[in-house]
CSV table of C-alpha atoms in Angstrom, one decimal:
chain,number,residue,atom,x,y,z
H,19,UNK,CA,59.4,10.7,-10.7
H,20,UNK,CA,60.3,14.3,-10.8
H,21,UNK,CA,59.2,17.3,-12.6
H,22,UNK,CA,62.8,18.4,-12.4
H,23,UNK,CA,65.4,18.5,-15.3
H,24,UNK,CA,68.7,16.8,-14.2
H,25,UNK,CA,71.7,17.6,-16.2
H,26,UNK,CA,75.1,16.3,-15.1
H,27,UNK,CA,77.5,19.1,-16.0
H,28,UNK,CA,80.3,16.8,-14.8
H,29,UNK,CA,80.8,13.1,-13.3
H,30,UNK,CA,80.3,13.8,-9.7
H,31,UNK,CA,77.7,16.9,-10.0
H,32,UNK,CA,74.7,17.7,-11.7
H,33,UNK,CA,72.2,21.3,-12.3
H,34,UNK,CA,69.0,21.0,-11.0
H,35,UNK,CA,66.4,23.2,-12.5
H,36,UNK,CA,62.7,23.0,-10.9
H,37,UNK,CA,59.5,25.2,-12.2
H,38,UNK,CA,56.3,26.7,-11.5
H,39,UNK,CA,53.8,28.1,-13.4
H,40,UNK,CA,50.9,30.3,-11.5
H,41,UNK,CA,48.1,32.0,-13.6
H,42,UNK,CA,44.9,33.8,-12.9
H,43,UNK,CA,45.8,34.1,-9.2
H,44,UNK,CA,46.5,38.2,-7.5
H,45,UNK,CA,45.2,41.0,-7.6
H,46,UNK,CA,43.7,41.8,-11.3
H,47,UNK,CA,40.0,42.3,-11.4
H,48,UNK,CA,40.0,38.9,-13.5
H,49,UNK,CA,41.9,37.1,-11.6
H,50,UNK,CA,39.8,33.7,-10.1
H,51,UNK,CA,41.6,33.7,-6.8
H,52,UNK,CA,42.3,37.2,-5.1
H,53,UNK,CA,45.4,37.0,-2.8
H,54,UNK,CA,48.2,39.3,-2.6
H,55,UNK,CA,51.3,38.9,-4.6
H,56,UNK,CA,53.2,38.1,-1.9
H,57,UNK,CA,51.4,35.2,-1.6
H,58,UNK,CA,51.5,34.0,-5.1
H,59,UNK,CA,55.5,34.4,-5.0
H,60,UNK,CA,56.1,32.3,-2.1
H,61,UNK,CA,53.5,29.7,-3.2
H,62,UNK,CA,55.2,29.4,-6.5
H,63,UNK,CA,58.6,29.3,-5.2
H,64,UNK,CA,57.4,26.6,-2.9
H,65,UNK,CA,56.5,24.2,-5.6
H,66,UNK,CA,59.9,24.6,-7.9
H,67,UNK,CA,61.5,24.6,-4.1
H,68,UNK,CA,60.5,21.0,-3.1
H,69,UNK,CA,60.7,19.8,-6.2
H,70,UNK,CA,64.4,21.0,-6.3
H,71,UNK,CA,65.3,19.4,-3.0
H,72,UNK,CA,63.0,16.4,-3.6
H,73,UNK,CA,65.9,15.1,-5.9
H,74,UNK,CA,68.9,16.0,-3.9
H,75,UNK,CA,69.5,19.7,-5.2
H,76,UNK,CA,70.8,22.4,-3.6
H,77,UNK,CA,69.7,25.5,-4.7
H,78,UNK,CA,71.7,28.4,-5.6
H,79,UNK,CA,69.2,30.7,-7.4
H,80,UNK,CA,65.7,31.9,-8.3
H,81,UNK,CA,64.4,32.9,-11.2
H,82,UNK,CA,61.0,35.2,-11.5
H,83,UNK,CA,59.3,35.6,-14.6
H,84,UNK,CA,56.8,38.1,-13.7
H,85,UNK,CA,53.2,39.1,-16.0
H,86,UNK,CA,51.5,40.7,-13.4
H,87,UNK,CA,53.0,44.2,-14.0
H,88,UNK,CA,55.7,45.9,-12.2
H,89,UNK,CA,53.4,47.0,-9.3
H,90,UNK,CA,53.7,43.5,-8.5
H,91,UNK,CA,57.5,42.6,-8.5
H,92,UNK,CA,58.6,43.7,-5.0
H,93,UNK,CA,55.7,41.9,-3.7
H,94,UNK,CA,56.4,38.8,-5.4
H,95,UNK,CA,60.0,39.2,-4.1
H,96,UNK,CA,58.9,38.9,-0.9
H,97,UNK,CA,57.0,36.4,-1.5
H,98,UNK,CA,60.1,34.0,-2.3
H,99,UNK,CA,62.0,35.8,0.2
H,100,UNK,CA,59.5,34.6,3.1
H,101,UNK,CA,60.0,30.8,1.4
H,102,UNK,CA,63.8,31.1,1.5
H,103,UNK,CA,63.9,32.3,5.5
H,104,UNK,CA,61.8,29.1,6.1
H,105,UNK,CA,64.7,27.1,4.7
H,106,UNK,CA,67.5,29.3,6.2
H,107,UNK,CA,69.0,30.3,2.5
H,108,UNK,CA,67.7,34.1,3.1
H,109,UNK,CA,71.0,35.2,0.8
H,110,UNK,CA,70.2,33.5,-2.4
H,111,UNK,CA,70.3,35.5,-5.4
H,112,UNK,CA,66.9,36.2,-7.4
H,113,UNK,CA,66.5,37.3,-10.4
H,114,UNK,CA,63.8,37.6,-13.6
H,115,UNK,CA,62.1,39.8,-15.7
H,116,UNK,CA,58.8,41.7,-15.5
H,117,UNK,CA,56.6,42.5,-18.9
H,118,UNK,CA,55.4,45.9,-18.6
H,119,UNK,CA,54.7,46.5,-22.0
H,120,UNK,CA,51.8,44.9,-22.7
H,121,UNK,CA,49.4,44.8,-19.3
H,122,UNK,CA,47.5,41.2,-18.8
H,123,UNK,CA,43.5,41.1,-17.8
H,124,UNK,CA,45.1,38.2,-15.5
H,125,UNK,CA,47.8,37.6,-13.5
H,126,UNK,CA,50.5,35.7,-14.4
H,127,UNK,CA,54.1,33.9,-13.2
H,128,UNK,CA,56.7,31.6,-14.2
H,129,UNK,CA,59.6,30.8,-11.3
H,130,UNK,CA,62.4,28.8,-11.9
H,131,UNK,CA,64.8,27.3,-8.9
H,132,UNK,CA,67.8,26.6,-10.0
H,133,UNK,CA,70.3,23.8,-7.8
H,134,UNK,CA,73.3,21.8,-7.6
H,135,UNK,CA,73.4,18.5,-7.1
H,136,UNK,CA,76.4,15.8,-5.9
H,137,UNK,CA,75.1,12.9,-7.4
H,138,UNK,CA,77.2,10.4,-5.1
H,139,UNK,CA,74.4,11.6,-2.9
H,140,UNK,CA,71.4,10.5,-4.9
H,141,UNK,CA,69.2,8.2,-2.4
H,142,UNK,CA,68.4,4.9,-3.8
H,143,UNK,CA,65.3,3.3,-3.5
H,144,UNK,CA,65.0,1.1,-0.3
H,145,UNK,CA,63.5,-2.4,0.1
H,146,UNK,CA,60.7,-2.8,3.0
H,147,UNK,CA,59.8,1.0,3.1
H,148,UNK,CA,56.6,3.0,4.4
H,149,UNK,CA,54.5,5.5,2.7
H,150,UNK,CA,53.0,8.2,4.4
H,151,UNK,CA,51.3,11.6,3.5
H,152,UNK,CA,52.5,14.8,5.4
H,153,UNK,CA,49.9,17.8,5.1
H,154,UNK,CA,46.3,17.7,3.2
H,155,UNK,CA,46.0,18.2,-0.6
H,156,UNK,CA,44.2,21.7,-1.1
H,157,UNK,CA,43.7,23.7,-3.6
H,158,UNK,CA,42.3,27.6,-4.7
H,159,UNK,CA,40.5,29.3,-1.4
H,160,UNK,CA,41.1,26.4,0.7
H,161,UNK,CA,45.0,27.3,0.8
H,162,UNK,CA,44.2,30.5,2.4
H,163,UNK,CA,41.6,29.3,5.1
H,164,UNK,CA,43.3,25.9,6.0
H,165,UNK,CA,46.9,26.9,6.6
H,166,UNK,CA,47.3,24.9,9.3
H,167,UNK,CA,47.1,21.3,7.1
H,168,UNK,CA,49.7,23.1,4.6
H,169,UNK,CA,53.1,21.0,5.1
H,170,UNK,CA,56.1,23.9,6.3
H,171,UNK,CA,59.1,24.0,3.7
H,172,UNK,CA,61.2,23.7,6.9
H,173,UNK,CA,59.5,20.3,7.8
H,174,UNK,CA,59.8,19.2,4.0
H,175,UNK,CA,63.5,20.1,3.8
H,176,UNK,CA,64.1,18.4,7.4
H,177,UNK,CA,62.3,15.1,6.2
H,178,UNK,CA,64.6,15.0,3.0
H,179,UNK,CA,67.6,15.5,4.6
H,180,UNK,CA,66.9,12.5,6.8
H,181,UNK,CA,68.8,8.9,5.8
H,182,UNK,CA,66.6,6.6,3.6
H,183,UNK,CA,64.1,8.7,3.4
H,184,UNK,CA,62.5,9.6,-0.1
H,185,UNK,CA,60.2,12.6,-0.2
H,186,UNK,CA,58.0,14.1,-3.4
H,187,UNK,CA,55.7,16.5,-3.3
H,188,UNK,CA,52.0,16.2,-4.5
H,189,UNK,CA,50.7,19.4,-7.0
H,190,UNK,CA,47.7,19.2,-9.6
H,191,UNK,CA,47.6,15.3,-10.5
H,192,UNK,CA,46.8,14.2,-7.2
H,193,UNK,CA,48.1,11.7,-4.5
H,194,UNK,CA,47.1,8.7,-6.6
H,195,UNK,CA,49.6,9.9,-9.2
H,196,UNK,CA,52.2,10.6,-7.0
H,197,UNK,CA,52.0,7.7,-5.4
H,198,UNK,CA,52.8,5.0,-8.1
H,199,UNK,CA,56.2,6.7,-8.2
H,200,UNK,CA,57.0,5.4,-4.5
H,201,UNK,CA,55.1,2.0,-4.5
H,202,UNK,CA,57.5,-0.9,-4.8
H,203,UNK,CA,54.2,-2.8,-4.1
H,204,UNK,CA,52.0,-2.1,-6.7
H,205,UNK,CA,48.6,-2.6,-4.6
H,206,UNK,CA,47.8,1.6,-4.8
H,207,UNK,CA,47.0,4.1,-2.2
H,208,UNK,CA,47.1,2.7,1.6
H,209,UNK,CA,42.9,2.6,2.8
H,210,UNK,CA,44.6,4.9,6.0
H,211,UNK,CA,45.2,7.7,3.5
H,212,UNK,CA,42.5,7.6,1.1
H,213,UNK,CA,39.8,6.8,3.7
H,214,UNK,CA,40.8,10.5,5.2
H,215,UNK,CA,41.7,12.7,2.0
H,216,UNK,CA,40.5,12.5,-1.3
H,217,UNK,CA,43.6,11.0,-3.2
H,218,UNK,CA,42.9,12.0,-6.9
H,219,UNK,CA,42.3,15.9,-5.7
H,220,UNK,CA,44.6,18.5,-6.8
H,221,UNK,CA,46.9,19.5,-3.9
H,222,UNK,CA,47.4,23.0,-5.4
H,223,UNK,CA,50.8,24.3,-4.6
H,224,UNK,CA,51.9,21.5,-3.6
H,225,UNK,CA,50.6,21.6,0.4
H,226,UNK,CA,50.8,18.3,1.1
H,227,UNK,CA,54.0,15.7,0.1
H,228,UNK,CA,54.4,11.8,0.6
H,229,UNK,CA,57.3,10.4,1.6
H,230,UNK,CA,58.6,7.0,1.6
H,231,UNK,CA,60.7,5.4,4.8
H,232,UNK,CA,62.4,2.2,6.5
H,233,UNK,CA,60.0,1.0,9.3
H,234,UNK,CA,62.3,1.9,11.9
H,235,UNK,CA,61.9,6.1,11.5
H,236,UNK,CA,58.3,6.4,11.8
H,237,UNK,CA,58.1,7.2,15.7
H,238,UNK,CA,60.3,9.7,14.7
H,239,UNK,CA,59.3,11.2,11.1
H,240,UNK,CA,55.6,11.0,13.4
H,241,UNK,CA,57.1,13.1,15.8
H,242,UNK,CA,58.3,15.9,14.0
H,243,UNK,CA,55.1,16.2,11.7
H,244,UNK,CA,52.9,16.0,14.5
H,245,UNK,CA,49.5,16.1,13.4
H,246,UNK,CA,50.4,16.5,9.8
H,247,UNK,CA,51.3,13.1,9.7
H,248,UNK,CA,48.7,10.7,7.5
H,249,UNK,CA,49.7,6.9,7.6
H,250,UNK,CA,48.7,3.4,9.1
């Protein structure tokens, strides 16, 4: 379900660690996407992020693994600093390594987020439940000029802290193949959702999520994502 590793270190708790890769994107005259590294840091730190408190974790630290030279590392910093104020966890600890020895034609980045998990407070899957998309799957350019379908990490983190509510976000493979790991059913994609976005379309750094939900909390998940919300 999860991109995440989950290793219990002991019976009631387990280390989360989450990952994102990011390459060709900054500021490097072959780079395919020019954006500041600011920008690639908190993207990349949103995808490890989500996928960290998508299964319960808690995180405690960040990694950076940093190709882009070290011109680039207070920028990236930022980056994941801007994605940790949006979550209220402004004083956790990053660290990481730059290589300055050999410069790249292209940008590059690795980030790990590393967590904590009490597994007593692993959600099990509920009978009955909805599936909705929050945000728009995007991808390249498109992150930059549509931010206002990108899902906020401070919705996302709200949504997964909610009771019996299941939350994963969607990156490269698509809604379609995020999906099938919510779907009790097995009848695919709801026609509300994949008559408005196209479901097999990579949603980038992960800008849109789905989550799964008892009946009774849509007036209220639909009222906290606003028009963000995608469902019947």
């Amino acid at each position: 379900m999860s991109d995440s590793l989950i290793l219990p270190f002991s019976e009631s708790d387990s280390l989360i660690v989450s990952s994102d890769n990011s390459g060709g994107i900054g500021l490097k005259e072959k780079d395919l996407v020019h954006v500041p590294y600011e920008v690639v840091g908190y993207y990349s730190f949103r995808v490890a992020v989500m996928e960290c408190l998508g299964v319960g974790g808690r995180p405690v630290s960040v990694v950076l693994n940093n190709f882009c030279g070290d011109e680039a590392w207070e920028d990236l910093n930022r980056g994941v600093k801007k994605g940790l104020g949006e979550l209220g966890m402004e004083d956790l600890p990053i660290t990481g390594s730059t290589e300055s020895n050999m410069p790249l034609l292209q940008s590059a980045l690795g980030l790990m987020v590393i967590g904590k998990r009490v597994n007593e407070r692993v959600k099990k899957q509920q009978p009955l439940r909805k599936i909705a998309l929050i945000g728009k799957p995007l991808v390249g350019e498109e992150v930059m000029e549509q931010q206002d379908w990108v899902a906020p990490l401070s919705l996302y983190k709200s949504l997964c802290e909610m009771e019996d509510v299941q939350a994963l976000p969607v990156g490269s493979k698509g809604i379609a193949y995020e999906w099938k790991h919510l779907d009790q059913s097995g009848e695919g994609v709801s026609e509300h959702i994949s008559d408005k976005v196209d479901i097999e379309k990579s949603s980038g750094p992960s800008t849109c999520f789905l989550i799964a939900y008892p009946e009774h909390l849509e007036k209220e998940i639909k009222h906290i994502s606003g028009p963000l919300f995608i469902g019947e």
